[in-house]
PDB file of C-alpha atoms in Angstrom:
ATOM      1  CA  MET Y 209     -86.068  13.133   0.777  1.00  0.00           C
ATOM      2  CA  THR Y 210     -86.916   9.612   2.167  1.00  0.00           C
ATOM      3  CA  ALA Y 211     -88.310   9.439   6.264  1.00  0.00           C
ATOM      4  CA  THR Y 212     -85.625   7.608   8.061  1.00  0.00           C
ATOM      5  CA  PRO Y 213     -86.915   4.553  10.234  1.00  0.00           C
ATOM      6  CA  LEU Y 214     -87.359   4.542  14.177  1.00  0.00           C
ATOM      7  CA  PRO Y 215     -85.266   2.050  15.666  1.00  0.00           C
ATOM      8  CA  ALA Y 216     -87.061  -0.894  17.271  1.00  0.00           C
ATOM      9  CA  VAL Y 217     -88.176  -0.542  20.439  1.00  0.00           C
ATOM     10  CA  ARG Y 218     -87.914  -3.392  22.677  1.00  0.00           C
ATOM     11  CA  ALA Y 219     -90.768  -4.642  25.023  1.00  0.00           C
ATOM     12  CA  PRO Y 220     -89.530  -4.673  28.516  1.00  0.00           C
ATOM     13  CA  ILE Y 221     -88.819  -7.712  30.160  1.00  0.00           C
ATOM     14  CA  ASP Y 222     -91.636  -9.463  32.254  1.00  0.00           C
ATOM     15  CA  TRP Y 223     -89.576 -10.751  35.509  1.00  0.00           C
ATOM     16  CA  LYS Y 224     -92.368 -11.679  37.551  1.00  0.00           C
ATOM     17  CA  LEU Y 225     -93.422 -14.204  34.259  1.00  0.00           C
ATOM     18  CA  GLN Y 226     -89.942 -15.215  34.008  1.00  0.00           C
ATOM     19  CA  ALA Y 227     -89.955 -16.094  37.917  1.00  0.00           C
ATOM     20  CA  GLU Y 228     -92.955 -18.007  37.299  1.00  0.00           C
ATOM     21  CA  ARG Y 229     -91.256 -20.011  34.309  1.00  0.00           C
ATOM     22  CA  PHE Y 230     -88.635 -21.090  36.262  1.00  0.00           C
ATOM     23  CA  ALA Y 231     -89.648 -21.492  39.795  1.00  0.00           C
ATOM     24  CA  LEU Y 232     -89.803 -25.103  39.635  1.00  0.00           C
ATOM     25  CA  LEU Y 233     -86.400 -25.555  38.023  1.00  0.00           C
ATOM     26  CA  ALA Y 234     -85.323 -23.620  41.283  1.00  0.00           C
ATOM     27  CA  ALA Y 235     -87.459 -25.256  43.967  1.00  0.00           C
ATOM     28  CA  TRP Y 236     -85.903 -28.325  42.410  1.00  0.00           C
ATOM     29  CA  ALA Y 237     -82.132 -27.278  42.923  1.00  0.00           C
ATOM     30  CA  ALA Y 238     -83.448 -26.290  46.666  1.00  0.00           C
ATOM     31  CA  LEU Y 239     -84.462 -29.214  47.202  1.00  0.00           C
ATOM     32  CA  ILE Y 240     -81.622 -31.140  45.994  1.00  0.00           C
ATOM     33  CA  GLY Y 241     -79.686 -28.795  48.221  1.00  0.00           C
ATOM     34  CA  LEU Y 242     -81.508 -29.526  51.197  1.00  0.00           C
ATOM     35  CA  PHE Y 243     -80.907 -33.542  50.981  1.00  0.00           C
ATOM     36  CA  ALA Y 244     -77.895 -33.150  50.390  1.00  0.00           C
ATOM     37  CA  VAL Y 245     -77.322 -31.451  53.521  1.00  0.00           C
ATOM     38  CA  LEU Y 246     -79.678 -33.785  55.177  1.00  0.00           C
ATOM     39  CA  ILE Y 247     -77.678 -37.334  53.812  1.00  0.00           C
ATOM     40  CA  PRO Y 248     -74.110 -35.818  53.181  1.00  0.00           C
ATOM     41  CA  GLY Y 249     -72.046 -38.260  51.033  1.00  0.00           C
ATOM     42  CA  THR Y 250     -74.934 -40.317  49.839  1.00  0.00           C
ATOM     43  CA  PHE Y 251     -77.700 -38.061  48.032  1.00  0.00           C
ATOM     44  CA  LEU Y 252     -74.973 -35.907  46.256  1.00  0.00           C
ATOM     45  CA  THR Y 253     -73.402 -39.256  44.305  1.00  0.00           C
ATOM     46  CA  TRP Y 254     -73.688 -39.785  40.457  1.00  0.00           C
ATOM     47  CA  ARG Y 255     -75.063 -43.089  41.698  1.00  0.00           C
ATOM     48  CA  THR Y 256     -78.119 -41.886  43.010  1.00  0.00           C
ATOM     49  CA  PHE Y 257     -78.800 -39.371  40.151  1.00  0.00           C
ATOM     50  CA  SER Y 258     -78.069 -42.412  37.561  1.00  0.00           C
ATOM     51  CA  SER Y 259     -80.918 -43.954  39.058  1.00  0.00           C
ATOM     52  CA  ILE Y 260     -83.330 -41.331  39.714  1.00  0.00           C
ATOM     53  CA  LEU Y 261     -83.086 -40.275  35.352  1.00  0.00           C
ATOM     54  CA  GLY Y 262     -83.161 -43.827  34.639  1.00  0.00           C
ATOM     55  CA  SER Y 263     -85.930 -45.000  36.594  1.00  0.00           C
ATOM     56  CA  GLN Y 264     -88.614 -42.813  35.660  1.00  0.00           C
ATOM     57  CA  ALA Y 265     -88.604 -43.064  31.841  1.00  0.00           C
ATOM     58  CA  VAL Y 266     -92.189 -45.164  31.950  1.00  0.00           C
ATOM     59  CA  LEU Y 267     -93.345 -42.117  34.013  1.00  0.00           C
ATOM     60  CA  VAL Y 268     -92.100 -39.334  31.367  1.00  0.00           C
ATOM     61  CA  VAL Y 269     -93.655 -41.273  28.742  1.00  0.00           C
ATOM     62  CA  LEU Y 270     -96.909 -41.858  30.574  1.00  0.00           C
ATOM     63  CA  ALA Y 271     -97.222 -37.984  31.777  1.00  0.00           C
ATOM     64  CA  LEU Y 272     -95.659 -36.791  28.416  1.00  0.00           C
ATOM     65  CA  GLY Y 273     -99.226 -39.248  26.564  1.00  0.00           C
ATOM     66  CA  LEU Y 274    -101.558 -37.480  29.054  1.00  0.00           C
ATOM     67  CA  LEU Y 275    -100.936 -34.200  28.731  1.00  0.00           C
ATOM     68  CA  LEU Y 276    -102.048 -34.113  24.477  1.00  0.00           C
ATOM     69  CA  PRO Y 277    -105.924 -34.872  25.771  1.00  0.00           C
ATOM     70  CA  LEU Y 278    -105.207 -32.532  28.611  1.00  0.00           C
ATOM     71  CA  THR Y 279    -104.019 -29.526  25.881  1.00  0.00           C
ATOM     72  CA  ALA Y 280    -107.408 -30.174  24.246  1.00  0.00           C
ATOM     73  CA  GLY Y 281    -109.286 -30.084  27.235  1.00  0.00           C
ATOM     74  CA  ASP Y 282    -110.258 -33.995  27.500  1.00  0.00           C
ATOM     75  CA  PHE Y 283    -108.798 -36.239  30.282  1.00  0.00           C
ATOM     76  CA  ASP Y 284    -107.569 -40.074  29.876  1.00  0.00           C
ATOM     77  CA  LEU Y 285    -108.101 -42.228  32.915  1.00  0.00           C
ATOM     78  CA  SER Y 286    -107.140 -45.470  30.912  1.00  0.00           C
ATOM     79  CA  ALA Y 287    -103.876 -44.512  30.416  1.00  0.00           C
ATOM     80  CA  ALA Y 288    -102.382 -46.914  33.452  1.00  0.00           C
ATOM     81  CA  SER Y 289    -104.741 -49.345  32.245  1.00  0.00           C
ATOM     82  CA  VAL Y 290    -103.619 -49.335  28.387  1.00  0.00           C
ATOM     83  CA  LEU Y 291     -99.617 -49.497  30.293  1.00  0.00           C
ATOM     84  CA  VAL Y 292    -100.797 -52.019  32.298  1.00  0.00           C
ATOM     85  CA  PHE Y 293    -102.472 -54.516  29.610  1.00  0.00           C
ATOM     86  CA  SER Y 294     -99.371 -53.177  26.816  1.00  0.00           C
ATOM     87  CA  ALA Y 295     -96.697 -54.689  28.898  1.00  0.00           C
ATOM     88  CA  MET Y 296     -98.726 -57.890  29.912  1.00  0.00           C
ATOM     89  CA  PHE Y 297     -99.280 -58.277  25.814  1.00  0.00           C
ATOM     90  CA  VAL Y 298     -95.806 -57.721  24.830  1.00  0.00           C
ATOM     91  CA  ALA Y 299     -95.059 -60.545  28.085  1.00  0.00           C
ATOM     92  CA  VAL Y 300     -97.690 -63.200  27.200  1.00  0.00           C
ATOM     93  CA  SER Y 301     -97.076 -62.762  22.785  1.00  0.00           C
ATOM     94  CA  ASN Y 302     -93.543 -63.302  23.416  1.00  0.00           C
ATOM     95  CA  VAL Y 303     -92.786 -65.737  25.913  1.00  0.00           C
ATOM     96  CA  THR Y 304     -96.277 -67.692  26.040  1.00  0.00           C
ATOM     97  CA  TRP Y 305     -97.263 -67.385  22.268  1.00  0.00           C
ATOM     98  CA  GLY Y 306     -93.934 -67.421  21.058  1.00  0.00           C
ATOM     99  CA  TRP Y 307     -94.104 -64.160  18.886  1.00  0.00           C
ATOM    100  CA  PRO Y 308     -90.698 -62.340  17.921  1.00  0.00           C
ATOM    101  CA  ILE Y 309     -90.045 -59.475  20.293  1.00  0.00           C
ATOM    102  CA  GLY Y 310     -90.664 -57.016  17.533  1.00  0.00           C
ATOM    103  CA  LEU Y 311     -93.898 -58.451  16.094  1.00  0.00           C
ATOM    104  CA  SER Y 312     -95.043 -58.089  19.976  1.00  0.00           C
ATOM    105  CA  LEU Y 313     -94.046 -54.037  20.210  1.00  0.00           C
ATOM    106  CA  LEU Y 314     -96.176 -53.215  17.268  1.00  0.00           C
ATOM    107  CA  GLY Y 315     -98.820 -55.331  18.846  1.00  0.00           C
ATOM    108  CA  ALA Y 316     -98.750 -53.321  22.015  1.00  0.00           C
ATOM    109  CA  LEU Y 317     -98.141 -50.000  20.537  1.00  0.00           C
ATOM    110  CA  ALA Y 318    -101.311 -50.916  17.733  1.00  0.00           C
ATOM    111  CA  THR Y 319    -103.616 -52.111  20.678  1.00  0.00           C
ATOM    112  CA  GLY Y 320    -103.027 -49.076  22.748  1.00  0.00           C
ATOM    113  CA  ALA Y 321    -103.818 -46.466  19.544  1.00  0.00           C
ATOM    114  CA  ILE Y 322    -107.402 -48.707  19.476  1.00  0.00           C
ATOM    115  CA  VAL Y 323    -108.129 -48.068  22.503  1.00  0.00           C
ATOM    116  CA  GLY Y 324    -107.330 -44.257  22.311  1.00  0.00           C
ATOM    117  CA  ALA Y 325    -109.615 -44.373  18.984  1.00  0.00           C
ATOM    118  CA  LEU Y 326    -112.348 -46.404  20.723  1.00  0.00           C
ATOM    119  CA  ASN Y 327    -111.846 -43.246  23.478  1.00  0.00           C
ATOM    120  CA  ALA Y 328    -112.358 -41.057  20.655  1.00  0.00           C
ATOM    121  CA  TRP Y 329    -115.373 -42.801  19.212  1.00  0.00           C
ATOM    122  CA  PHE Y 330    -117.468 -42.987  22.095  1.00  0.00           C
ATOM    123  CA  ILE Y 331    -116.856 -39.448  23.713  1.00  0.00           C
ATOM    124  CA  LEU Y 332    -117.101 -37.444  20.536  1.00  0.00           C
ATOM    125  CA  PHE Y 333    -119.946 -39.500  18.687  1.00  0.00           C
ATOM    126  CA  PHE Y 334    -121.968 -39.934  21.963  1.00  0.00           C
ATOM    127  CA  ARG Y 335    -120.932 -36.586  23.135  1.00  0.00           C
ATOM    128  CA  ILE Y 336    -120.115 -38.310  26.727  1.00  0.00           C
ATOM    129  CA  HIS Y 337    -117.941 -36.464  29.269  1.00  0.00           C
ATOM    130  CA  SER Y 338    -114.282 -37.956  28.756  1.00  0.00           C
ATOM    131  CA  LEU Y 339    -113.873 -38.996  32.449  1.00  0.00           C
ATOM    132  CA  ILE Y 340    -116.497 -41.399  32.420  1.00  0.00           C
ATOM    133  CA  VAL Y 341    -115.803 -42.763  28.966  1.00  0.00           C
ATOM    134  CA  THR Y 342    -111.821 -43.319  29.751  1.00  0.00           C
ATOM    135  CA  LEU Y 343    -112.150 -44.792  33.116  1.00  0.00           C
ATOM    136  CA  GLY Y 344    -114.971 -47.305  31.936  1.00  0.00           C
ATOM    137  CA  LEU Y 345    -112.383 -48.112  29.008  1.00  0.00           C
ATOM    138  CA  GLY Y 346    -109.745 -48.522  31.521  1.00  0.00           C
ATOM    139  CA  THR Y 347    -111.544 -50.380  34.167  1.00  0.00           C
ATOM    140  CA  PHE Y 348    -112.659 -52.842  31.155  1.00  0.00           C
ATOM    141  CA  LEU Y 349    -108.930 -52.898  30.119  1.00  0.00           C
ATOM    142  CA  ASN Y 350    -108.051 -54.040  33.573  1.00  0.00           C
ATOM    143  CA  GLY Y 351    -110.161 -56.543  33.625  1.00  0.00           C
ATOM    144  CA  MET Y 352    -108.897 -57.700  30.373  1.00  0.00           C
ATOM    145  CA  THR Y 353    -105.681 -58.002  31.610  1.00  0.00           C
ATOM    146  CA  LEU Y 354    -106.414 -60.442  34.330  1.00  0.00           C
ATOM    147  CA  TRP Y 355    -107.803 -62.493  31.835  1.00  0.00           C
ATOM    148  CA  LEU Y 356    -104.948 -62.627  29.499  1.00  0.00           C
ATOM    149  CA  SER Y 357    -102.363 -63.254  32.205  1.00  0.00           C
ATOM    150  CA  GLY Y 358    -104.419 -65.469  34.603  1.00  0.00           C
ATOM    151  CA  SER Y 359    -103.936 -63.148  36.940  1.00  0.00           C
ATOM    152  CA  GLN Y 360     -99.872 -63.686  37.066  1.00  0.00           C
ATOM    153  CA  THR Y 361     -96.802 -62.196  36.754  1.00  0.00           C
ATOM    154  CA  ILE Y 362     -95.416 -63.392  33.333  1.00  0.00           C
ATOM    155  CA  SER Y 363     -91.650 -62.902  33.425  1.00  0.00           C
ATOM    156  CA  GLY Y 364     -89.117 -64.154  30.711  1.00  0.00           C
ATOM    157  CA  ILE Y 365     -89.315 -61.576  28.074  1.00  0.00           C
ATOM    158  CA  SER Y 366     -86.951 -61.140  25.436  1.00  0.00           C
ATOM    159  CA  MET Y 367     -83.222 -59.932  26.725  1.00  0.00           C
ATOM    160  CA  THR Y 368     -83.050 -58.055  23.274  1.00  0.00           C
ATOM    161  CA  LEU Y 369     -85.988 -55.599  24.797  1.00  0.00           C
ATOM    162  CA  VAL Y 370     -84.726 -55.628  28.012  1.00  0.00           C
ATOM    163  CA  ASP Y 371     -81.168 -54.922  26.753  1.00  0.00           C
ATOM    164  CA  ALA Y 372     -82.200 -51.988  24.943  1.00  0.00           C
ATOM    165  CA  VAL Y 373     -83.996 -50.174  27.676  1.00  0.00           C
ATOM    166  CA  VAL Y 374     -82.203 -50.599  30.770  1.00  0.00           C
ATOM    167  CA  ILE Y 375     -78.349 -52.668  30.121  1.00  0.00           C
ATOM    168  CA  THR Y 376     -77.826 -50.091  27.304  1.00  0.00           C
ATOM    169  CA  ARG Y 377     -76.269 -47.046  28.584  1.00  0.00           C
ATOM    170  CA  ILE Y 378     -75.224 -43.641  27.581  1.00  0.00           C
ATOM    171  CA  LEU Y 379     -72.589 -40.995  30.148  1.00  0.00           C
ATOM    172  CA  GLY Y 380     -73.779 -43.939  32.418  1.00  0.00           C
ATOM    173  CA  ILE Y 381     -77.441 -43.556  32.197  1.00  0.00           C
ATOM    174  CA  PRO Y 382     -79.948 -45.976  31.030  1.00  0.00           C
ATOM    175  CA  ALA Y 383     -81.386 -45.877  27.473  1.00  0.00           C
ATOM    176  CA  ALA Y 384     -84.761 -45.607  28.723  1.00  0.00           C
ATOM    177  CA  PHE Y 385     -83.945 -41.694  30.144  1.00  0.00           C
ATOM    178  CA  TRP Y 386     -82.783 -40.851  26.639  1.00  0.00           C
ATOM    179  CA  TYR Y 387     -86.097 -42.242  24.715  1.00  0.00           C
ATOM    180  CA  GLY Y 388     -87.869 -40.472  27.200  1.00  0.00           C
ATOM    181  CA  LEU Y 389     -85.894 -37.534  26.931  1.00  0.00           C
ATOM    182  CA  ALA Y 390     -86.124 -37.545  22.731  1.00  0.00           C
ATOM    183  CA  LEU Y 391     -89.725 -38.167  22.831  1.00  0.00           C
ATOM    184  CA  CYS Y 392     -90.241 -34.493  25.356  1.00  0.00           C
ATOM    185  CA  LEU Y 393     -88.220 -32.932  22.945  1.00  0.00           C
ATOM    186  CA  VAL Y 394     -90.166 -34.201  19.548  1.00  0.00           C
ATOM    187  CA  LEU Y 395     -93.532 -33.201  21.318  1.00  0.00           C
ATOM    188  CA  TRP Y 396     -91.989 -29.477  22.500  1.00  0.00           C
ATOM    189  CA  TYR Y 397     -91.145 -29.177  18.880  1.00  0.00           C
ATOM    190  CA  ALA Y 398     -94.739 -30.385  17.443  1.00  0.00           C
ATOM    191  CA  LEU Y 399     -96.790 -28.151  20.170  1.00  0.00           C
ATOM    192  CA  GLU Y 400     -94.784 -25.303  19.768  1.00  0.00           C
ATOM    193  CA  TRP Y 401     -93.870 -25.123  15.576  1.00  0.00           C
ATOM    194  CA  SER Y 402     -96.292 -27.506  13.951  1.00  0.00           C
ATOM    195  CA  MET Y 403     -99.788 -26.515  13.104  1.00  0.00           C
ATOM    196  CA  ALA Y 404    -101.292 -29.293  14.114  1.00  0.00           C
ATOM    197  CA  GLY Y 405    -100.032 -28.281  17.704  1.00  0.00           C
ATOM    198  CA  ARG Y 406    -101.111 -24.913  17.165  1.00  0.00           C
ATOM    199  CA  ARG Y 407    -104.410 -26.221  16.322  1.00  0.00           C
ATOM    200  CA  LEU Y 408    -104.833 -28.686  19.179  1.00  0.00           C
ATOM    201  CA  LEU Y 409    -103.578 -25.304  21.863  1.00  0.00           C
ATOM    202  CA  PHE Y 410    -106.258 -23.548  19.957  1.00  0.00           C
ATOM    203  CA  VAL Y 411    -108.707 -26.453  20.847  1.00  0.00           C
ATOM    204  CA  GLY Y 412    -107.549 -26.466  24.209  1.00  0.00           C
ATOM    205  CA  ARG Y 413    -108.526 -22.235  25.087  1.00  0.00           C
ATOM    206  CA  GLY Y 414    -111.452 -21.886  23.465  1.00  0.00           C
ATOM    207  CA  ARG Y 415    -113.535 -25.204  20.884  1.00  0.00           C
ATOM    208  CA  GLU Y 416    -116.162 -22.665  19.653  1.00  0.00           C
ATOM    209  CA  VAL Y 417    -113.424 -20.235  18.878  1.00  0.00           C
ATOM    210  CA  ALA Y 418    -111.765 -22.953  17.271  1.00  0.00           C
ATOM    211  CA  ARG Y 419    -114.530 -24.325  15.387  1.00  0.00           C
ATOM    212  CA  LEU Y 420    -115.685 -20.906  14.246  1.00  0.00           C
ATOM    213  CA  ASN Y 421    -112.031 -20.477  12.723  1.00  0.00           C
ATOM    214  CA  GLY Y 422    -112.468 -23.534  10.465  1.00  0.00           C
ATOM    215  CA  ILE Y 423    -110.443 -25.910  12.884  1.00  0.00           C
ATOM    216  CA  SER Y 424    -111.482 -29.467  12.754  1.00  0.00           C
ATOM    217  CA  VAL Y 425    -112.201 -29.989  16.678  1.00  0.00           C
ATOM    218  CA  ASP Y 426    -113.430 -33.039  16.842  1.00  0.00           C
ATOM    219  CA  ARG Y 427    -110.575 -34.492  14.738  1.00  0.00           C
ATOM    220  CA  THR Y 428    -108.024 -32.521  16.637  1.00  0.00           C
ATOM    221  CA  ARG Y 429    -109.466 -34.042  20.071  1.00  0.00           C
ATOM    222  CA  ALA Y 430    -109.657 -37.815  18.275  1.00  0.00           C
ATOM    223  CA  ALA Y 431    -105.905 -37.485  17.047  1.00  0.00           C
ATOM    224  CA  ALA Y 432    -104.847 -36.620  20.749  1.00  0.00           C
ATOM    225  CA  LEU Y 433    -106.493 -39.320  22.537  1.00  0.00           C
ATOM    226  CA  ILE Y 434    -105.417 -41.697  19.629  1.00  0.00           C
ATOM    227  CA  LEU Y 435    -101.657 -40.503  20.605  1.00  0.00           C
ATOM    228  CA  SER Y 436    -102.557 -40.681  23.949  1.00  0.00           C
ATOM    229  CA  GLY Y 437    -103.004 -44.351  23.911  1.00  0.00           C
ATOM    230  CA  ALA Y 438    -100.268 -44.684  21.883  1.00  0.00           C
ATOM    231  CA  LEU Y 439     -97.897 -43.294  23.889  1.00  0.00           C
ATOM    232  CA  SER Y 440     -99.306 -45.119  26.926  1.00  0.00           C
ATOM    233  CA  ALA Y 441     -98.851 -48.348  25.064  1.00  0.00           C
ATOM    234  CA  LEU Y 442     -94.984 -47.243  24.726  1.00  0.00           C
ATOM    235  CA  ALA Y 443     -94.548 -46.055  28.598  1.00  0.00           C
ATOM    236  CA  GLY Y 444     -95.993 -50.338  29.092  1.00  0.00           C
ATOM    237  CA  VAL Y 445     -93.304 -51.575  26.403  1.00  0.00           C
ATOM    238  CA  LEU Y 446     -90.725 -49.671  28.151  1.00  0.00           C
ATOM    239  CA  TYR Y 447     -91.922 -50.662  31.659  1.00  0.00           C
ATOM    240  CA  ALA Y 448     -91.641 -54.463  30.586  1.00  0.00           C
ATOM    241  CA  GLY Y 449     -88.312 -53.743  29.518  1.00  0.00           C
ATOM    242  CA  MET Y 450     -86.939 -52.610  32.796  1.00  0.00           C
ATOM    243  CA  THR Y 451     -88.456 -55.271  34.593  1.00  0.00           C
ATOM    244  CA  GLY Y 452     -88.185 -58.474  32.080  1.00  0.00           C
ATOM    245  CA  SER Y 453     -91.734 -59.299  32.973  1.00  0.00           C
ATOM    246  CA  ALA Y 454     -95.465 -57.685  33.617  1.00  0.00           C
ATOM    247  CA  ASP Y 455     -97.589 -57.986  36.123  1.00  0.00           C
ATOM    248  CA  PRO Y 456    -101.388 -57.336  36.338  1.00  0.00           C
ATOM    249  CA  VAL Y 457    -101.469 -54.696  38.679  1.00  0.00           C
ATOM    250  CA  SER Y 458     -98.411 -52.714  39.736  1.00  0.00           C
ATOM    251  CA  GLY Y 459     -98.621 -50.193  36.858  1.00  0.00           C
ATOM    252  CA  GLN Y 460    -101.666 -49.087  37.799  1.00  0.00           C
ATOM    253  CA  GLY Y 461    -100.641 -46.539  40.725  1.00  0.00           C
ATOM    254  CA  LEU Y 462     -98.368 -44.675  37.806  1.00  0.00           C
ATOM    255  CA  LEU Y 463    -101.426 -42.631  36.775  1.00  0.00           C
ATOM    256  CA  LEU Y 464    -102.005 -40.352  39.733  1.00  0.00           C
ATOM    257  CA  PRO Y 465     -97.978 -39.655  39.732  1.00  0.00           C
ATOM    258  CA  ALA Y 466     -98.360 -38.756  35.427  1.00  0.00           C
ATOM    259  CA  PHE Y 467    -101.740 -36.806  36.288  1.00  0.00           C
ATOM    260  CA  ALA Y 468     -99.653 -34.860  39.432  1.00  0.00           C
ATOM    261  CA  ALA Y 469     -96.143 -34.539  36.872  1.00  0.00           C
ATOM    262  CA  ALA Y 470     -98.858 -32.983  34.050  1.00  0.00           C
ATOM    263  CA  PHE Y 471    -100.740 -30.277  35.757  1.00  0.00           C
ATOM    264  CA  LEU Y 472     -97.432 -29.219  37.972  1.00  0.00           C
ATOM    265  CA  GLY Y 473     -95.195 -28.665  34.594  1.00  0.00           C
ATOM    266  CA  ALA Y 474     -98.440 -26.563  33.774  1.00  0.00           C
ATOM    267  CA  THR Y 475     -97.161 -24.007  36.326  1.00  0.00           C
ATOM    268  CA  ALA Y 476     -93.198 -23.606  34.790  1.00  0.00           C
ATOM    269  CA  ILE Y 477     -91.395 -22.897  31.569  1.00  0.00           C
ATOM    270  CA  TYR Y 478     -94.680 -22.214  29.672  1.00  0.00           C
ATOM    271  CA  PRO Y 479     -97.002 -20.991  32.729  1.00  0.00           C
ATOM    272  CA  GLY Y 480    -100.495 -21.540  32.268  1.00  0.00           C
ATOM    273  CA  ARG Y 481    -100.532 -24.486  29.459  1.00  0.00           C
ATOM    274  CA  PHE Y 482     -99.647 -28.042  29.316  1.00  0.00           C
ATOM    275  CA  ASN Y 483     -96.033 -28.100  28.125  1.00  0.00           C
ATOM    276  CA  PRO Y 484     -93.834 -31.484  27.362  1.00  0.00           C
ATOM    277  CA  LEU Y 485     -90.700 -29.488  29.050  1.00  0.00           C
ATOM    278  CA  GLY Y 486     -92.711 -28.249  32.304  1.00  0.00           C
ATOM    279  CA  THR Y 487     -93.780 -31.632  32.459  1.00  0.00           C
ATOM    280  CA  LEU Y 488     -90.076 -33.624  31.954  1.00  0.00           C
ATOM    281  CA  LEU Y 489     -89.266 -31.057  35.294  1.00  0.00           C
ATOM    282  CA  SER Y 490     -92.040 -31.834  37.055  1.00  0.00           C
ATOM    283  CA  VAL Y 491     -91.074 -35.771  37.005  1.00  0.00           C
ATOM    284  CA  TYR Y 492     -87.657 -35.393  38.317  1.00  0.00           C
ATOM    285  CA  PHE Y 493     -88.866 -32.877  40.764  1.00  0.00           C
ATOM    286  CA  LEU Y 494     -91.273 -35.153  42.239  1.00  0.00           C
ATOM    287  CA  ILE Y 495     -88.578 -38.280  42.066  1.00  0.00           C
ATOM    288  CA  THR Y 496     -86.238 -36.367  43.690  1.00  0.00           C
ATOM    289  CA  GLY Y 497     -88.508 -35.674  46.902  1.00  0.00           C
ATOM    290  CA  ILE Y 498     -89.611 -39.076  46.789  1.00  0.00           C
ATOM    291  CA  THR Y 499     -85.715 -40.754  46.561  1.00  0.00           C
ATOM    292  CA  GLY Y 500     -84.733 -38.293  49.474  1.00  0.00           C
ATOM    293  CA  LEU Y 501     -87.470 -38.878  52.007  1.00  0.00           C
ATOM    294  CA  SER Y 502     -86.793 -42.751  50.942  1.00  0.00           C
ATOM    295  CA  MET Y 503     -83.391 -41.975  52.127  1.00  0.00           C
ATOM    296  CA  LEU Y 504     -84.450 -40.636  55.433  1.00  0.00           C
ATOM    297  CA  GLY Y 505     -86.102 -43.650  56.130  1.00  0.00           C
ATOM    298  CA  ALA Y 506     -89.777 -42.521  55.458  1.00  0.00           C
ATOM    299  CA  ALA Y 507     -92.315 -45.022  55.623  1.00  0.00           C
ATOM    300  CA  ALA Y 508     -94.083 -46.454  52.478  1.00  0.00           C
ATOM    301  CA  HIS Y 509     -97.122 -44.392  52.466  1.00  0.00           C
ATOM    302  CA  VAL Y 510     -94.854 -40.857  52.459  1.00  0.00           C
ATOM    303  CA  GLN Y 511     -94.909 -41.522  48.562  1.00  0.00           C
ATOM    304  CA  SER Y 512     -98.495 -41.454  48.158  1.00  0.00           C
ATOM    305  CA  LEU Y 513     -99.141 -38.580  50.421  1.00  0.00           C
ATOM    306  CA  PHE Y 514     -96.423 -36.680  48.255  1.00  0.00           C
ATOM    307  CA  TYR Y 515     -98.236 -37.292  44.892  1.00  0.00           C
ATOM    308  CA  GLY Y 516    -101.479 -36.514  46.181  1.00  0.00           C
ATOM    309  CA  GLY Y 517    -100.657 -33.324  47.907  1.00  0.00           C
ATOM    310  CA  ALA Y 518     -98.283 -32.600  44.817  1.00  0.00           C
ATOM    311  CA  LEU Y 519    -101.253 -33.419  42.435  1.00  0.00           C
ATOM    312  CA  VAL Y 520    -103.678 -31.077  44.202  1.00  0.00           C
ATOM    313  CA  VAL Y 521    -101.242 -28.338  44.902  1.00  0.00           C
ATOM    314  CA  ALA Y 522    -100.473 -28.439  40.673  1.00  0.00           C
ATOM    315  CA  VAL Y 523    -103.974 -28.090  39.964  1.00  0.00           C
ATOM    316  CA  ALA Y 524    -104.345 -25.148  42.020  1.00  0.00           C
ATOM    317  CA  LEU Y 525    -101.471 -23.498  41.466  1.00  0.00           C
ATOM    318  CA  SER Y 526    -101.824 -24.209  37.421  1.00  0.00           C
ATOM    319  CA  GLN Y 527    -105.360 -23.196  37.266  1.00  0.00           C
ATOM    320  CA  LEU Y 528    -104.026 -19.657  38.997  1.00  0.00           C
ATOM    321  CA  VAL Y 529    -101.295 -19.225  36.582  1.00  0.00           C
ATOM    322  CA  ARG Y 530    -104.191 -20.251  33.426  1.00  0.00           C
ATOM    323  CA  LYS Y 531    -106.258 -17.140  34.849  1.00  0.00           C
ATOM    324  CA  ARG Y 532    -103.851 -14.745  34.555  1.00  0.00           C
ATOM    325  CA  GLN Y 533    -102.439 -15.566  31.240  1.00  0.00           C
ATOM    326  CA  PRO Y 534    -103.806 -13.754  28.051  1.00  0.00           C
ATOM    327  CA  GLN Y 535    -105.332 -15.792  25.417  1.00  0.00           C
ATOM    328  CA  ASN Y 536    -102.602 -16.458  23.170  1.00  0.00           C
ATOM    329  CA  PHE Y 537     -99.996 -19.030  22.488  1.00  0.00           C
ATOM    330  CA  GLY Y 538     -96.849 -17.544  22.415  1.00  0.00           C
TER     331      GLY Y 538
END
C-alpha cells in the first residue's frame, strides 16, 4: 500500500512586500497624473514622453554601471569622469586625429575598462577604500580630459554615431532608449540567473561569508569595477552620439542623479538590494519630476534640489528596507 502524497501548500502572499516592490511604480503613475492635471494638453503627449524616454539613455547606462560595484559593496566615484573622458576621446580621435568612428568607440570602451582595472588594483592590492581611490582617479581623469581637449568643446563627430544613437527611431523613440533598455535586461538576467551574478550578490551581502564559501571575493569585486568603467565609457559614447560633440565639463553633473537612481531603485522591484529594473524605473521617475517642474516654470536650481533630496531620501529608504530583508537572494 503506497502513501498518498499530500497536496502542495502555497505560501501566503506577502502583500506588504508586494506593496513595497511596486510602490515606486505607483508613485511614478501618480506623478504623471499630477502633472497631467497641472499642465493639461501639454504634459500628457507622446512628444513629451518620447523626449523623456529618449533623452535619458546616458543616465540609465551610467546608473546601471554604478550598481555593479554597489552590489559588491564598493563605490565608483570616477564614473562620471570616465563618461566625460570617453566622450572626449571619441571626439578628439575621430575629429582631430582622423580615426574611423568604429576604432574611436573601441578605444573609448577600452579606456573605460582600463580605468576600472586601475581602480580595482589600487583598492584590492593596497586595501584602500573605494571612495578614496575612485575619487582620486576621477579627478586625475578630469585633468586628462582638459589636457586632451585643450579645455575646448570638440564638435563634428561622425554622423554615423549620431544616426545610430538619436536619429534612428524605433516606435517613435530614439534608439538610445532601446540600448539602455537592452542593457538593463541583460544585467537583470545576469544578476538573477547567472552564477557570476549570484556570486556578486553573495559578496555584497557578506565578504567573509562569501570567502569561506569558496568565492574569490577580490576577483568578483575587480570584475564589477572593470565593468563599471566599461559601462561608464559606453555612457560617454552615447553622450557623444546624442550631441555630436564633447565638452570637458558638462557630463560631470550626471554622477549625483546616477547615484540617486541606483539607491532609489534599491527600494523597488527587489527591495533591499540594487537591481537593474528598479534603477531603470527610478531614472524615469526622477526625470518625469524634473520635466514636469521645468514645464511649470521652476527655476534651474530646482533640479539640483530635486536630485539631491532624492539621493538622501533614497539612501535612507534603501537602508531601512535592507535591514528588514532576510539574507537570501530570491
